[in-house]
Coordinates of C-alpha atoms in Angstrom, one line a residue:
M21 CA 88.2 161.5 265.8
A22 CA 85.9 162.4 262.9
L23 CA 83.0 160.2 261.9
L24 CA 84.4 157.6 259.4
K25 CA 83.0 156.4 256.2
I26 CA 82.9 152.7 255.8
Q27 CA 85.9 152.7 253.5
D28 CA 87.9 154.6 256.1
F29 CA 86.7 152.3 258.9
N30 CA 88.0 149.3 256.8
K31 CA 91.4 151.1 256.6
H32 CA 91.4 151.5 260.4
I33 CA 90.7 147.8 260.9
S34 CA 93.5 147.0 258.4
S35 CA 95.9 149.1 260.4
K36 CA 95.4 146.8 263.3
K37 CA 95.2 149.6 265.8
I38 CA 92.9 148.8 268.7
S39 CA 90.7 151.6 270.0
P40 CA 89.2 151.4 273.5
V41 CA 85.8 152.7 272.3
Y42 CA 83.8 152.2 269.1
L43 CA 80.5 153.7 267.9
F44 CA 78.6 152.4 264.9
A45 CA 75.6 154.7 264.2
G46 CA 73.1 155.0 261.5
E47 CA 70.0 153.6 259.9
E48 CA 71.7 150.9 257.8
A49 CA 71.5 147.8 260.0
Y50 CA 73.7 145.8 257.5
L51 CA 76.6 148.2 257.9
I52 CA 76.3 148.2 261.7
D53 CA 76.4 144.4 261.8
Y54 CA 79.3 144.5 259.3
C55 CA 81.3 146.9 261.4
L56 CA 80.6 144.9 264.6
K57 CA 81.7 141.6 263.0
K58 CA 84.8 143.2 261.6
T59 CA 85.8 144.6 265.0
E60 CA 85.0 141.4 266.9
S61 CA 86.9 139.3 264.5
F62 CA 89.9 141.7 264.8
L63 CA 89.8 141.7 268.6
D64 CA 89.3 137.9 268.7
A65 CA 88.5 138.0 272.5
G66 CA 86.4 134.8 272.4
D67 CA 83.0 134.1 274.1
L68 CA 84.5 134.1 277.6
N69 CA 85.6 137.7 277.3
K70 CA 82.5 139.1 275.5
E71 CA 79.3 140.5 277.1
V72 CA 76.3 142.0 275.2
F73 CA 74.0 144.5 276.8
Y74 CA 70.7 146.0 275.5
A75 CA 70.6 149.7 276.5
A76 CA 66.9 149.8 277.3
D77 CA 67.2 146.8 279.8
S78 CA 70.7 147.5 281.2
S79 CA 72.1 150.1 283.7
S80 CA 75.3 152.0 283.2
E81 CA 76.5 150.4 286.4
D82 CA 76.2 146.9 284.9
I83 CA 78.0 148.1 281.8
L84 CA 80.8 149.8 283.6
N85 CA 81.3 146.9 286.0
A86 CA 81.7 144.6 282.9
L87 CA 84.2 147.0 281.4
Q88 CA 86.3 147.1 284.6
T89 CA 86.4 143.3 284.9
L90 CA 89.8 141.9 283.8
P91 CA 89.9 139.6 280.7
F92 CA 90.5 135.9 281.1
L93 CA 93.4 134.5 279.0
S94 CA 93.0 137.4 276.6
E95 CA 94.3 141.0 276.2
K96 CA 90.9 142.5 276.0
R97 CA 87.3 142.1 277.1
V98 CA 84.7 143.1 274.5
I99 CA 81.5 144.8 275.8
V100 CA 78.8 145.4 273.2
V101 CA 75.9 147.8 274.0
K102 CA 73.1 147.4 271.5
D103 CA 70.1 149.7 270.8
L104 CA 72.0 152.8 272.2
H105 CA 69.1 155.0 270.9
K106 CA 67.1 153.6 273.8
I107 CA 69.5 154.2 276.6
K108 CA 68.3 156.2 279.6
A109 CA 69.6 159.8 279.9
A110 CA 71.4 159.1 283.2
D111 CA 73.1 156.1 281.8
A112 CA 74.1 158.0 278.7
E113 CA 75.7 160.6 280.9
R114 CA 77.8 158.0 282.7
L115 CA 79.0 156.4 279.5
S116 CA 80.0 159.8 278.2
S117 CA 82.2 160.2 281.2
Y118 CA 83.7 156.7 280.6
I119 CA 84.7 157.7 277.0
D120 CA 87.0 160.4 278.5
N121 CA 88.8 157.8 280.6
P122 CA 88.4 154.2 279.3
V123 CA 90.1 151.2 280.8
D124 CA 93.0 149.6 278.9
T125 CA 91.8 146.0 279.3
S126 CA 88.3 146.4 277.7
C127 CA 86.9 147.5 274.4
L128 CA 83.4 149.2 274.4
I129 CA 81.4 148.9 271.2
M130 CA 78.2 150.9 271.0
L131 CA 75.5 150.3 268.4
Y132 CA 73.1 153.1 267.5
P133 CA 70.7 151.7 264.8
S134 CA 68.8 154.9 264.0
N135 CA 69.3 158.4 262.6
Y136 CA 71.7 159.8 265.2
K137 CA 71.4 163.3 263.8
K138 CA 67.8 163.4 264.9
E139 CA 68.4 162.4 268.5
T140 CA 66.3 164.6 270.8
I141 CA 67.3 163.5 274.3
S142 CA 70.0 165.8 275.3
K143 CA 72.1 163.3 277.3
R144 CA 71.9 160.7 274.5
K145 CA 72.8 163.4 271.9
S146 CA 75.7 164.4 274.1
L147 CA 76.9 160.8 274.3
I148 CA 76.9 160.5 270.5
N149 CA 78.7 163.9 270.1
D150 CA 81.2 163.0 272.7
A151 CA 82.0 159.7 271.0
I152 CA 82.3 161.3 267.6
S153 CA 84.5 164.1 268.8
S154 CA 86.7 161.9 271.0
K155 CA 90.3 161.3 269.9
I156 CA 90.3 157.7 271.2
C157 CA 86.8 156.6 270.0
V158 CA 86.4 155.2 266.4
S159 CA 83.0 156.2 265.1
A160 CA 81.6 154.8 261.8
D161 CA 78.8 156.4 259.9
C162 CA 76.3 153.6 259.1
R163 CA 73.8 155.8 257.3
K164 CA 71.6 154.6 254.5
Q165 CA 73.6 154.6 251.3
Y166 CA 73.0 156.6 248.2
E167 CA 72.2 154.7 245.0
S168 CA 75.7 155.4 243.6
E169 CA 77.2 154.0 246.8
V170 CA 75.0 150.9 246.6
K171 CA 76.2 150.2 243.1
E172 CA 79.8 150.5 244.2
F173 CA 78.9 148.2 247.1
I174 CA 77.5 145.6 244.7
R175 CA 80.6 145.8 242.5
N176 CA 82.9 145.3 245.5
E177 CA 80.9 142.4 246.8
F178 CA 81.0 140.6 243.5
T179 CA 84.8 141.3 243.3
Q180 CA 85.3 139.7 246.7
K181 CA 83.5 136.6 245.5
G182 CA 85.6 136.5 242.3
K183 CA 82.8 137.7 240.1
T184 CA 82.2 140.6 237.7
A185 CA 79.0 142.3 236.7
S186 CA 78.2 144.9 234.1
I187 CA 76.7 148.3 234.8
G188 CA 73.4 147.0 233.4
V189 CA 73.4 144.0 235.8
I190 CA 74.2 146.2 238.8
S191 CA 71.5 148.7 237.9
R192 CA 68.9 146.0 237.6
I193 CA 69.8 144.6 241.0
V194 CA 69.2 148.0 242.5
D195 CA 66.0 148.5 240.5
E196 CA 64.6 145.2 241.8
N197 CA 65.9 145.3 245.4
G198 CA 66.1 149.0 246.2
T199 CA 69.0 150.3 248.3
D200 CA 68.6 148.1 251.4
L201 CA 72.0 146.4 251.8
L202 CA 70.7 143.3 253.5
N203 CA 68.4 142.5 250.6
I204 CA 71.2 143.4 248.1
S205 CA 73.7 141.2 249.9
N206 CA 71.2 138.2 249.9
E207 CA 70.7 138.7 246.1
I208 CA 74.4 138.8 245.4
E209 CA 74.9 135.6 247.4
K210 CA 72.1 133.9 245.5
L211 CA 73.5 135.0 242.1
S212 CA 77.1 133.9 243.1
L213 CA 75.9 130.5 244.3
F214 CA 73.8 130.0 241.2
A215 CA 76.7 131.0 238.9
G216 CA 79.1 128.5 240.6
K217 CA 82.8 128.5 240.9
D218 CA 83.7 128.4 237.2
K219 CA 81.5 131.2 235.9
K220 CA 83.1 134.5 236.6
N221 CA 80.7 137.0 234.9
I222 CA 77.2 137.6 236.3
T223 CA 74.7 138.3 233.4
E224 CA 71.1 139.5 233.2
E225 CA 70.2 135.9 232.1
D226 CA 71.4 134.8 235.6
I227 CA 69.2 137.4 237.1
E228 CA 66.2 136.2 235.0
K229 CA 66.8 132.7 236.2
I230 CA 67.2 133.6 239.9
S231 CA 65.1 136.7 240.3
G232 CA 62.7 136.2 237.4
Y233 CA 59.0 136.2 238.2
T234 CA 58.3 132.5 238.6
K235 CA 55.8 131.2 241.1
E236 CA 58.4 129.3 243.1
I237 CA 60.8 132.3 243.4
N238 CA 58.0 134.8 244.0
T239 CA 56.6 132.7 246.8
Y240 CA 60.1 132.6 248.5
S241 CA 60.4 136.4 247.8
L242 CA 57.0 137.1 249.4
S243 CA 58.1 135.4 252.6
S244 CA 61.4 137.3 252.6
Y245 CA 59.7 140.7 252.1
I246 CA 57.1 139.9 254.9
E247 CA 60.0 139.0 257.3
A248 CA 61.7 142.3 256.3
K249 CA 58.4 144.3 256.7
D250 CA 58.9 145.5 253.2
L251 CA 55.2 146.2 252.4
K252 CA 55.8 147.8 249.0
N253 CA 57.7 144.8 247.5
A254 CA 55.4 142.3 249.3
M255 CA 52.4 143.8 247.6
F256 CA 54.2 143.8 244.3
V257 CA 55.1 140.1 244.5
L258 CA 51.5 139.3 245.6
E259 CA 50.3 141.0 242.4
K260 CA 52.7 139.0 240.3
L261 CA 51.6 135.7 241.9
F262 CA 48.0 136.4 241.1
E263 CA 49.0 137.3 237.5
E264 CA 50.7 133.9 237.3
G265 CA 47.6 132.2 238.4
E266 CA 48.9 131.0 241.8
E267 CA 46.1 129.6 244.1
P268 CA 45.2 132.0 246.9
V269 CA 45.4 129.1 249.4
M270 CA 49.0 128.4 248.4
I271 CA 49.9 132.1 248.8
L272 CA 48.3 132.2 252.2
S273 CA 50.2 129.0 253.2
A274 CA 53.5 130.8 252.3
I275 CA 52.5 133.8 254.4
V276 CA 51.5 131.6 257.4
S277 CA 54.7 129.7 257.2
A278 CA 56.8 132.9 257.3
V279 CA 54.8 134.3 260.3
R280 CA 54.8 131.0 262.2
R281 CA 58.6 130.7 261.8
M282 CA 59.1 134.2 263.2
L283 CA 56.6 133.6 266.0
D284 CA 58.4 130.4 267.0
A285 CA 61.8 132.1 267.0
K286 CA 60.4 135.2 268.9
S287 CA 58.8 132.9 271.5
K288 CA 62.0 131.0 272.0
I289 CA 64.0 134.2 272.4
E290 CA 61.6 136.2 274.6
E291 CA 59.8 133.5 276.6
Q292 CA 62.3 130.6 276.7
K293 CA 65.3 133.0 277.0
M294 CA 67.2 131.4 274.1
S295 CA 69.8 133.4 272.3
G296 CA 69.1 134.3 268.7
Q297 CA 71.5 131.8 267.3
E298 CA 70.1 129.0 269.5
A299 CA 66.6 129.8 268.3
A300 CA 67.6 129.8 264.7
A301 CA 69.4 126.5 265.1
S302 CA 66.4 124.9 266.8
L303 CA 64.3 125.9 263.8
R304 CA 66.9 124.5 261.5
I305 CA 67.7 127.8 259.8
H306 CA 71.0 127.5 258.1
S307 CA 73.8 129.6 259.7
F308 CA 74.2 131.6 256.4
F309 CA 70.6 132.8 256.6
A310 CA 70.4 133.1 260.4
G311 CA 71.9 136.6 260.5
P312 CA 69.4 138.3 258.1
F313 CA 66.5 136.3 259.6
L314 CA 67.4 137.5 263.2
S315 CA 67.9 141.0 262.0
N316 CA 64.5 141.1 260.4
L317 CA 62.9 139.4 263.4
K318 CA 63.7 142.5 265.5
K319 CA 61.3 144.5 263.4
H320 CA 58.4 142.3 264.7
S321 CA 56.9 142.2 268.2
L322 CA 55.8 139.0 269.8
K323 CA 52.2 140.4 270.3
N324 CA 51.9 141.4 266.6
L325 CA 53.1 138.0 265.4
K326 CA 50.5 136.3 267.7
D327 CA 47.8 138.6 266.4
S328 CA 48.9 138.0 262.9
M329 CA 48.2 134.3 263.2
K330 CA 44.6 135.2 264.1
I331 CA 44.4 137.4 261.1
M332 CA 45.7 134.5 258.9
L333 CA 42.9 132.3 260.3
K334 CA 40.3 134.9 259.3
A335 CA 41.8 135.2 255.9
D336 CA 41.7 131.4 255.4
T337 CA 38.1 131.4 256.4
A338 CA 37.2 134.3 254.1
I339 CA 38.9 132.8 251.1
K340 CA 37.4 129.3 251.6
T341 CA 33.9 130.5 252.3
G342 CA 33.9 133.3 249.7
T343 CA 32.9 136.0 252.2
S344 CA 35.8 138.1 250.9
D345 CA 37.6 138.1 247.6
A346 CA 41.0 136.4 247.8
V347 CA 43.0 139.5 246.8
S348 CA 41.5 141.7 249.5
A349 CA 41.9 139.0 252.2
L350 CA 45.6 138.5 251.3
E351 CA 46.3 142.2 251.0
K352 CA 44.8 142.8 254.5
A353 CA 46.8 139.9 255.9
I354 CA 50.1 141.2 254.5
L355 CA 49.3 144.8 255.6
F356 CA 48.7 143.6 259.1
V357 CA 52.0 141.8 259.4
C358 CA 54.0 144.5 257.7
R359 CA 52.3 147.5 259.3

């Protein structure tokens, strides 16, 4: 089966045909997560019949054993293999063999969150090619979207929320947020919530009120960009905050809060062995924001977050004692977290 565009993948899901193997590959994490949730919702296997494996830490034997286990009070078991770009060559080879002869009682979903066209390990590359060429595997192309595709995405998202937006509004959203669909999706959600149920048309005035360069919104945006490791936009917002006369100590406080929250979540997941959702809930992160937060959290290592807190302390000392100008101290702190 050929590699499907997202629109064609949606048609496949709408057809209600279950495939024994799925591959969602590409650099756009939002689309991979979107395809995964769509498929899981369609299969509706429940937690008792779902297992998640991380390719770097799991053997093909464990994955295959899970696939061959019979479902409990359900037609299918769902086996998700994440970070397929890190799978060992030998394990990739065994999964390639499985694609040729999958079991009927399980559904294998493989997630490859990287540029699959640049895969250099032959066995991994073979696994991807086998999945794409297989007649029974449904493969979705989750590549980064072109600007024209992002604009169409924005239009469709507003339509699903019962809203409309002009070309000017859509273009401005792209200009201010780039083409990252996670950031775009968050912006659409904020605008829709701000507009409320009764207002159907999103205007540039709404964008000004929500995304305008105010201290409060920019402080929130700075934290969001740091979580996403978006250095370019984080530096841009930092400059705006200084232009607005925001106190350096207040800016540093926002950065520290963002880093501490990520460090707490990362520690709970890696050291206390909590699930991502459990960690988010313990930190009182609303379920709506938990997905984007946990997606961004994967971009940070536990060590770097711990080291970042030390850098924050140095920045705080430098700002308060005047040993370094505030701009330089904060730029270095952001650079360290987002590097």
